[in-house]
Short mmCIF file of C-alpha atoms and ligand atoms in Angstrom, two decimals:
data_model
loop_
_atom_site.label_atom_id
_atom_site.label_comp_id
_atom_site.label_asym_id
_atom_site.label_seq_id
_atom_site.Cartn_x
_atom_site.Cartn_y
_atom_site.Cartn_z
CA UNK R 1 3.68 -22.17 27.77
CA UNK R 2 5.42 -18.83 26.82
CA UNK R 3 5.82 -17.76 22.90
CA UNK R 4 8.35 -15.71 21.52
CA UNK R 5 5.11 -13.89 19.45
CA UNK R 6 1.81 -14.27 19.32
CA UNK R 7 1.17 -13.36 15.64
CA UNK R 8 -3.35 -12.02 15.53
CA UNK R 9 -4.63 -12.91 12.33
CA UNK R 10 -3.23 -15.68 10.04
CA UNK R 11 -3.67 -13.88 6.03
CA UNK R 12 -0.93 -12.74 3.91
CA UNK R 13 0.36 -10.28 6.13
CA UNK R 14 0.61 -12.48 9.94
CA UNK R 15 1.94 -15.57 7.91
CA UNK R 16 4.69 -12.89 6.59
CA UNK R 17 5.66 -12.43 9.38
CA UNK R 18 5.58 -16.23 11.28
CA UNK R 19 7.38 -16.95 8.62
CA UNK R 20 10.49 -14.68 9.61
CA UNK R 21 10.17 -15.93 13.18
CA UNK R 22 9.50 -20.11 12.00
CA UNK R 23 13.25 -19.61 9.96
CA UNK R 24 14.83 -17.99 13.03
CA UNK R 25 13.55 -21.42 14.76
CA UNK R 26 11.03 -19.09 17.15
CA UNK R 27 8.03 -20.26 19.24
CA UNK R 28 4.69 -18.93 17.13
CA UNK R 29 1.39 -19.19 18.06
CA UNK R 30 -0.83 -17.89 14.88
CA UNK R 31 -4.34 -17.47 15.30
CA UNK R 32 -6.68 -17.04 12.67
CA UNK R 33 -10.64 -16.59 12.73
CA UNK R 34 -10.86 -17.00 8.47
CA UNK R 35 -11.79 -14.19 7.09
CA UNK R 36 -9.05 -12.14 4.51
CA UNK R 37 -10.13 -9.56 2.86
CA UNK R 38 -10.72 -10.48 -0.62
CA UNK R 39 -12.66 -13.85 0.53
CA UNK R 40 -15.22 -12.23 -2.05
CA UNK R 41 -13.19 -12.55 -5.21
CA UNK R 42 -12.86 -15.09 -7.66
CA UNK R 43 -8.96 -14.35 -9.00
CA UNK R 44 -6.08 -12.26 -6.72
CA UNK R 45 -3.70 -9.74 -8.82
CA UNK R 46 -0.57 -7.84 -8.74
CA UNK R 47 1.48 -10.34 -6.64
CA UNK R 48 4.00 -12.18 -8.07
CA UNK R 49 4.16 -15.09 -8.86
CA UNK R 50 0.73 -16.26 -8.18
CA UNK R 51 -0.92 -13.51 -10.96
CA UNK R 52 -4.69 -14.36 -11.24
CA UNK R 53 -4.87 -17.49 -8.77
CA UNK R 54 -7.89 -17.43 -6.47
CA UNK R 55 -7.27 -15.72 -3.34
CA UNK R 56 -7.54 -18.21 -0.60
CA UNK R 57 -5.88 -21.15 -2.87
CA UNK R 58 -2.70 -18.38 -2.05
CA UNK R 59 -3.08 -18.28 1.39
CA UNK R 60 -4.12 -21.78 1.63
CA UNK R 61 -0.38 -23.01 -0.02
CA UNK R 62 1.21 -20.01 2.38
CA UNK R 63 -0.14 -22.07 5.44
CA UNK R 64 0.88 -25.44 4.45
CA UNK R 65 4.50 -24.09 3.64
CA UNK R 66 4.44 -22.23 6.58
CA UNK R 67 3.28 -25.08 9.11
CA UNK R 68 6.30 -27.42 7.65
CA UNK R 69 8.00 -25.29 10.74
CA UNK R 70 8.30 -27.76 13.72
CA UNK R 71 8.03 -24.35 15.91
CA UNK R 72 4.61 -22.93 14.71
CA UNK R 73 1.38 -23.25 16.59
CA UNK R 74 -1.95 -22.72 14.37
CA UNK R 75 -5.52 -21.58 16.03
CA UNK R 76 -7.98 -21.82 14.03
CA UNK R 77 -10.48 -18.98 16.24
CA UNK R 78 -10.56 -15.45 17.27
CA UNK R 79 -8.67 -13.35 20.13
CA UNK R 80 -11.31 -11.23 22.22
CA UNK R 81 -8.63 -9.37 23.52
CA UNK R 82 -4.86 -8.99 24.73
CA UNK R 83 -3.54 -7.51 27.63
CA UNK R 84 0.29 -5.88 28.65
CA UNK R 85 1.66 -9.15 31.44
CA UNK R 86 4.78 -9.17 33.47
CA UNK R 87 6.83 -11.43 30.61
CA UNK R 88 5.06 -9.62 27.22
CA UNK R 89 1.30 -9.99 26.59
CA UNK R 90 -1.89 -12.38 27.37
CA UNK R 91 -4.36 -13.16 24.33
CA UNK R 92 -7.66 -14.43 25.65
CA UNK R 93 -9.58 -16.52 22.97
CA UNK R 94 -13.14 -15.92 22.56
CA UNK R 95 -15.34 -18.86 23.94
CA UNK R 96 -12.25 -19.95 26.07
CA UNK R 97 -8.73 -20.49 25.88
CA UNK R 98 -5.52 -18.15 27.47
CA UNK R 99 -2.23 -17.75 25.76
CA UNK R 100 1.06 -16.02 26.67
CA UNK R 101 3.65 -14.26 24.09
CA UNK R 102 6.55 -12.10 24.86
CA UNK R 103 5.67 -10.24 21.41
CA UNK R 104 2.53 -9.32 19.81
CA UNK R 105 1.75 -9.05 15.95
CA UNK R 106 -1.73 -7.14 14.90
CA UNK R 107 -2.35 -8.68 10.93
CA UNK R 108 -5.75 -8.54 11.70
CA UNK R 109 -6.88 -6.40 8.35
CA UNK R 110 -9.33 -4.26 8.16
CA UNK R 111 -14.11 -4.65 7.11
CA UNK R 112 -14.72 -2.82 3.58
CA UNK R 113 -18.59 -0.63 5.24
CA UNK R 114 -20.29 -1.20 1.99
CA UNK R 115 -23.02 2.09 0.85
CA UNK R 116 -26.48 0.97 1.76
CA UNK R 117 -27.32 -0.02 -1.95
CA UNK R 118 -29.56 -2.70 -2.85
CA UNK R 119 -27.21 -4.92 -4.60
CA UNK R 120 -23.95 -3.85 -4.09
CA UNK R 121 -23.10 -6.48 -1.50
CA UNK R 122 -23.56 -9.30 -3.48
CA UNK R 123 -21.93 -8.28 -6.22
CA UNK R 124 -18.30 -6.69 -4.38
CA UNK R 125 -15.41 -8.13 -5.73
CA UNK R 126 -17.56 -9.89 -8.47
CA UNK R 127 -18.19 -6.63 -10.58
CA UNK R 128 -17.97 -3.99 -7.81
CA UNK R 129 -14.60 -3.43 -7.22
CA UNK R 130 -12.20 -0.93 -4.72
CA UNK R 131 -8.97 -1.54 -6.56
CA UNK R 132 -8.48 -0.77 -10.28
CA UNK R 133 -5.00 -1.81 -9.87
CA UNK R 134 -6.28 -5.20 -8.53
CA UNK R 135 -9.49 -5.36 -10.92
CA UNK R 136 -8.91 -3.00 -13.65
CA UNK R 137 -7.48 -4.85 -16.72
CA UNK R 138 -9.99 -7.34 -16.87
CA UNK R 139 -12.65 -5.07 -17.52
CA UNK R 140 -10.98 -5.29 -21.22
CA UNK R 141 -11.20 -1.32 -21.42
CA UNK R 142 -15.51 -1.45 -20.66
CA UNK R 143 -17.75 0.34 -19.33
CA UNK R 144 -17.02 1.90 -15.90
CA UNK R 145 -18.61 3.65 -13.45
CA UNK R 146 -16.95 5.73 -10.14
CA UNK R 147 -19.52 5.34 -7.22
CA UNK R 148 -19.26 8.86 -5.22
CA UNK R 149 -18.74 7.77 -1.43
CA UNK R 150 -16.51 9.32 0.33
CA UNK R 151 -13.70 12.07 0.69
CA UNK R 152 -11.84 10.18 -2.27
CA UNK R 153 -14.15 10.42 -5.53
CA UNK R 154 -12.45 13.47 -6.86
CA UNK R 155 -9.25 10.83 -6.91
CA UNK R 156 -10.99 8.31 -8.20
CA UNK R 157 -12.92 9.34 -10.90
CA UNK R 158 -10.16 11.23 -12.14
CA UNK R 159 -7.52 7.52 -11.89
CA UNK R 160 -10.67 5.11 -13.21
CA UNK R 161 -10.26 6.16 -17.04
CA UNK R 162 -7.15 4.66 -17.43
CA UNK R 163 -8.98 1.46 -17.06
CA UNK R 164 -12.23 1.79 -19.19
CA UNK R 165 -15.01 4.77 -20.34
CA UNK R 166 -16.04 6.44 -16.87
CA UNK R 167 -19.40 7.35 -15.80
CA UNK R 168 -18.77 9.55 -12.11
CA UNK R 169 -21.63 8.51 -10.58
CA UNK R 170 -22.85 11.33 -7.61
CA UNK R 171 -25.66 10.58 -5.78
CA UNK R 172 -26.84 14.57 -5.92
CA UNK R 173 -24.20 15.01 -2.83
CA UNK R 174 -20.89 14.94 -3.70
CA UNK R 175 -21.10 18.03 -6.74
CA UNK R 176 -17.28 18.57 -8.45
CA UNK R 177 -16.54 22.01 -8.30
CA UNK R 178 -15.77 23.62 -11.98
CA UNK R 179 -12.43 23.65 -11.99
CA UNK R 180 -13.05 19.62 -11.06
CA UNK R 181 -15.23 19.30 -13.78
CA UNK R 182 -13.09 20.63 -16.10
CA UNK R 183 -10.34 18.44 -14.94
CA UNK R 184 -12.91 15.11 -15.29
CA UNK R 185 -14.15 16.81 -18.70
CA UNK R 186 -10.20 16.50 -20.24
CA UNK R 187 -10.41 13.07 -18.70
CA UNK R 188 -13.07 11.93 -20.59
CA UNK R 189 -15.58 11.09 -17.69
CA UNK R 190 -19.41 11.57 -17.84
CA UNK R 191 -21.17 12.77 -14.71
CA UNK R 192 -24.71 11.59 -12.94
CA UNK R 193 -26.13 13.66 -11.09
CA UNK R 194 -29.17 11.42 -10.34
CA UNK R 195 -29.16 9.05 -7.71
CA UNK R 196 -28.56 5.63 -8.37
CA UNK R 197 -31.06 3.81 -5.82
CA UNK R 198 -30.03 0.16 -7.20
CA UNK R 199 -27.52 -2.10 -8.79
CA UNK R 200 -28.86 -5.04 -10.08
CA UNK R 201 -27.61 -7.47 -13.88
CA UNK R 202 -25.44 -9.86 -14.80
CA UNK R 203 -23.04 -7.06 -14.18
CA UNK R 204 -23.74 -3.86 -12.73
CA UNK R 205 -27.24 -2.24 -13.70
CA UNK R 206 -26.80 1.02 -12.53
CA UNK R 207 -30.83 1.79 -11.54
CA UNK R 208 -31.39 5.72 -11.30
CA UNK R 209 -34.27 7.74 -9.55
CA UNK R 210 -35.62 9.00 -12.35
CA UNK R 211 -36.16 5.26 -13.98
CA UNK R 212 -33.29 5.37 -16.10
CA UNK R 213 -30.76 2.26 -16.18
CA UNK R 214 -27.30 2.72 -16.98
CA UNK R 215 -25.31 -0.75 -17.64
CA UNK R 216 -21.54 -1.00 -16.65
CA UNK R 217 -18.63 -3.71 -17.05
CA UNK R 218 -17.84 -2.85 -13.34
CA UNK R 219 -18.05 -0.26 -10.92
CA UNK R 220 -15.52 1.18 -8.55
CA UNK R 221 -15.66 2.45 -4.86
CA UNK R 222 -14.18 3.68 -2.23
CA UNK R 223 -15.68 2.35 0.71
CA UNK R 224 -15.44 3.63 4.51
CA UNK R 225 -12.98 0.66 6.67
CA UNK R 226 -12.80 -0.39 10.16
CA UNK R 227 -10.80 -2.48 11.83
CA UNK R 228 -11.43 -6.30 11.56
CA UNK R 229 -10.97 -6.49 15.63
CA UNK R 230 -11.38 -4.65 18.62
CA UNK R 231 -8.00 -5.91 19.71
CA UNK R 232 -6.37 -2.70 18.10
CA UNK R 233 -8.59 -0.23 20.27
CA UNK R 234 -8.24 -2.07 23.38
CA UNK R 235 -4.30 -2.27 23.35
CA UNK R 236 -4.43 2.22 22.83
CA UNK R 237 -2.37 1.99 19.42
CA UNK R 238 -2.03 5.27 18.56
CA UNK R 239 -4.37 5.15 15.37
CA UNK R 240 -3.72 7.65 12.52
CA UNK R 241 -6.33 8.86 9.65
CA UNK R 242 -6.89 7.60 6.17
CA UNK R 243 -8.57 8.42 3.94
CA UNK R 244 -10.53 5.59 3.96
CA UNK R 245 -10.93 4.68 7.90
CA UNK R 246 -7.92 4.66 10.76
CA UNK R 247 -4.96 2.78 10.27
CA UNK R 248 -2.62 1.68 13.39
CA UNK R 249 0.85 3.84 13.15
CA UNK R 250 4.05 1.99 13.13
CA UNK R 251 6.99 2.91 12.50
CA UNK R 252 9.76 2.29 10.21
CA UNK R 253 10.10 -1.21 11.63
CA UNK R 254 6.29 -1.65 12.25
CA UNK R 255 6.79 -1.41 15.83
CA UNK R 256 3.34 0.39 17.28
CA UNK R 257 3.65 3.08 19.72
CA UNK R 258 3.13 0.19 22.38
CA UNK R 259 6.48 -1.33 23.52
CA UNK R 260 6.19 -5.57 22.04
CA UNK R 261 3.71 -4.62 19.80
CA UNK R 262 3.54 -5.02 16.34
CA UNK R 263 1.37 -4.18 13.35
CA UNK R 264 1.56 -5.39 10.07
CA UNK R 265 -1.07 -5.59 6.78
CA UNK R 266 -3.95 -3.56 6.12
CA UNK R 267 -4.13 -2.34 9.77
CA UNK R 268 -1.45 -1.07 9.57
CA UNK R 269 -1.64 1.02 6.30
CA UNK R 270 -3.96 4.00 4.77
CA UNK R 271 -4.19 1.17 2.14
CA UNK R 272 -3.06 -1.94 0.77
CA UNK R 273 -2.15 -5.04 -1.16
CA UNK R 274 -1.69 -8.60 -0.95
CA UNK R 275 1.68 -7.28 -2.29
CA UNK R 276 2.04 -4.91 0.73
CA UNK R 277 0.44 -7.00 3.72
CA UNK R 278 3.51 -10.02 2.56
CA UNK R 279 6.29 -7.67 3.03
CA UNK R 280 5.08 -5.37 5.94
CA UNK R 281 5.13 -8.62 7.38
CA UNK R 282 8.04 -10.15 6.55
CA UNK R 283 9.78 -6.64 7.99
CA UNK R 284 8.00 -6.71 11.15
CA UNK R 285 8.90 -10.47 11.64
CA UNK R 286 12.64 -9.83 11.12
CA UNK R 287 11.73 -6.44 13.92
CA UNK R 288 10.27 -8.57 16.40
CA UNK R 289 13.25 -11.59 16.13
CA UNK R 290 15.86 -8.71 16.67
CA UNK R 291 13.60 -7.21 19.43
CA UNK R 292 13.83 -10.55 21.40
CA UNK R 293 17.72 -10.44 20.88
CA UNK R 294 18.13 -6.20 21.60
CA UNK R 295 15.20 -5.67 23.22
C1 LIG Y 1 -13.27 -7.28 -3.39
C2 LIG Y 1 -11.42 -7.52 -2.89
C3 LIG Y 1 -10.57 -7.60 -3.67
C4 LIG Y 1 -9.24 -8.11 -3.86
N1 LIG Y 1 -8.32 -8.05 -4.86
C5 LIG Y 1 -7.29 -8.06 -4.38
C6 LIG Y 1 -6.36 -8.08 -5.41
O1 LIG Y 1 -6.37 -8.86 -6.80
N2 LIG Y 1 -4.43 -7.83 -5.63
C7 LIG Y 1 -4.26 -7.52 -4.58
O2 LIG Y 1 -2.97 -7.46 -4.14
N3 LIG Y 1 -5.14 -7.50 -3.48
C8 LIG Y 1 -6.30 -7.36 -3.05
N4 LIG Y 1 -7.36 -7.05 -1.94
C9 LIG Y 1 -6.62 -6.15 -1.03
C10 LIG Y 1 -5.93 -7.28 -0.46
O3 LIG Y 1 -7.51 -8.42 0.12
C11 LIG Y 1 -5.68 -7.17 0.81
O4 LIG Y 1 -4.72 -5.92 1.04
C12 LIG Y 1 -5.10 -8.40 2.11
O5 LIG Y 1 -6.29 -9.06 2.01
C13 LIG Y 1 -4.31 -7.90 3.03
O6 LIG Y 1 -3.88 -8.94 4.05
P1 LIG Y 1 -3.92 -8.69 5.39
O7 LIG Y 1 -2.78 -9.89 6.13
O8 LIG Y 1 -3.24 -7.53 6.12
O9 LIG Y 1 -5.37 -8.65 5.98
P2 LIG Y 1 -6.26 -9.91 6.31
O10 LIG Y 1 -6.08 -10.48 4.63
O11 LIG Y 1 -7.70 -9.17 5.66
O12 LIG Y 1 -6.62 -10.68 6.87
C14 LIG Y 1 -6.48 -10.85 8.37
C15 LIG Y 1 -7.17 -11.31 9.00
O13 LIG Y 1 -6.80 -11.89 10.68
C16 LIG Y 1 -7.90 -12.37 11.04
N5 LIG Y 1 -8.45 -11.50 12.15
C17 LIG Y 1 -8.67 -10.41 12.73
N6 LIG Y 1 -9.07 -10.40 13.80
C18 LIG Y 1 -9.00 -11.31 13.86
C19 LIG Y 1 -9.10 -11.73 15.35
N7 LIG Y 1 -9.90 -10.77 16.76
N8 LIG Y 1 -8.09 -12.92 16.02
C20 LIG Y 1 -7.84 -14.08 15.15
N9 LIG Y 1 -7.78 -13.74 14.12
C21 LIG Y 1 -8.46 -12.37 13.47
C22 LIG Y 1 -9.46 -12.45 10.10
O14 LIG Y 1 -10.00 -13.65 9.94
C23 LIG Y 1 -8.19 -12.22 8.84
O15 LIG Y 1 -8.42 -14.36 7.77
C24 LIG Y 1 -8.94 -7.01 -2.08
C25 LIG Y 1 -9.76 -6.53 -1.59
C26 LIG Y 1 -10.65 -7.07 -1.26
C27 LIG Y 1 -12.04 -6.22 -0.66
#
């Protein structure tokens, strides 16, 4: 069977795209590997009507509603590759299986690559965070830290004091210049130049190389990201460089540089959220539908 669209990635972005197509009674196949980016967090914040709910519950509710539409097919699996074919695209599943679609939507998200520091990974989404709009409020204006990682450390160190007293951990690598030091001082940011060698404790106890420890209620950092699927690069979509990592270039209607391929969610923007992924997905879904009519 040739589907009208194949959506690769069935999380917030992909399901929002699928919903628009389902409501136009189009045949949609969603293939999802089940590794949402926020699966480490107990609560999701900032998405209207679902603020504070478990991220898995939001996704499961969306999936239940989507699967009530008879033209939607769902496969739990991973797309290994996608190639152009005469009538659209063929996607090959890892472990076998091949499916055809007239259009493709890439909603595959990104994967966070955390610095190699003992204790960070276990605390990711619990007391170590990326986004203050998602997790800052619940820290009750407590003791916060920013671990300087990539190019974005100064921006984050200036931003986080909105949510509590902030210490910037430079790791002895990211040295603020005189102007940056003055700006950070004006925001009340303390600067710790001694490298952090581990994070432990119930929240985020920062263990420093010289033996000192600094207790925090929450630590923020900006990790590098990579595409969660090699399908993106395999299709040859034009990419853009974001502050965290590459993302797929799209036009105003979420079409990529490859005709017939659309993209939405974190894979197609510099920084994302559930709300933005849903908005992008809805836009991509209607754009795919109209491209089936108008070309
Ligand atoms: C710790 C943490 C906490 C967060 N908290 C919040 C919050 O409170 N509020 C908020 O708005 N945002 C939050 N975010 C951001 C939010 O998780 C993302 O913006 C959102 O998940 C993006 O949705 P998406 O649909 O683009 O991608 P994702 O949710 O990452 O989903 C991509 C899907 O595609 C699948 N996939 C990938 N490759 C393939 C393939 N080849 N074949 C099949 N399936 C594939 C994946 O398995 C996954 O299910 C948080 C992020 C993190 C890391």
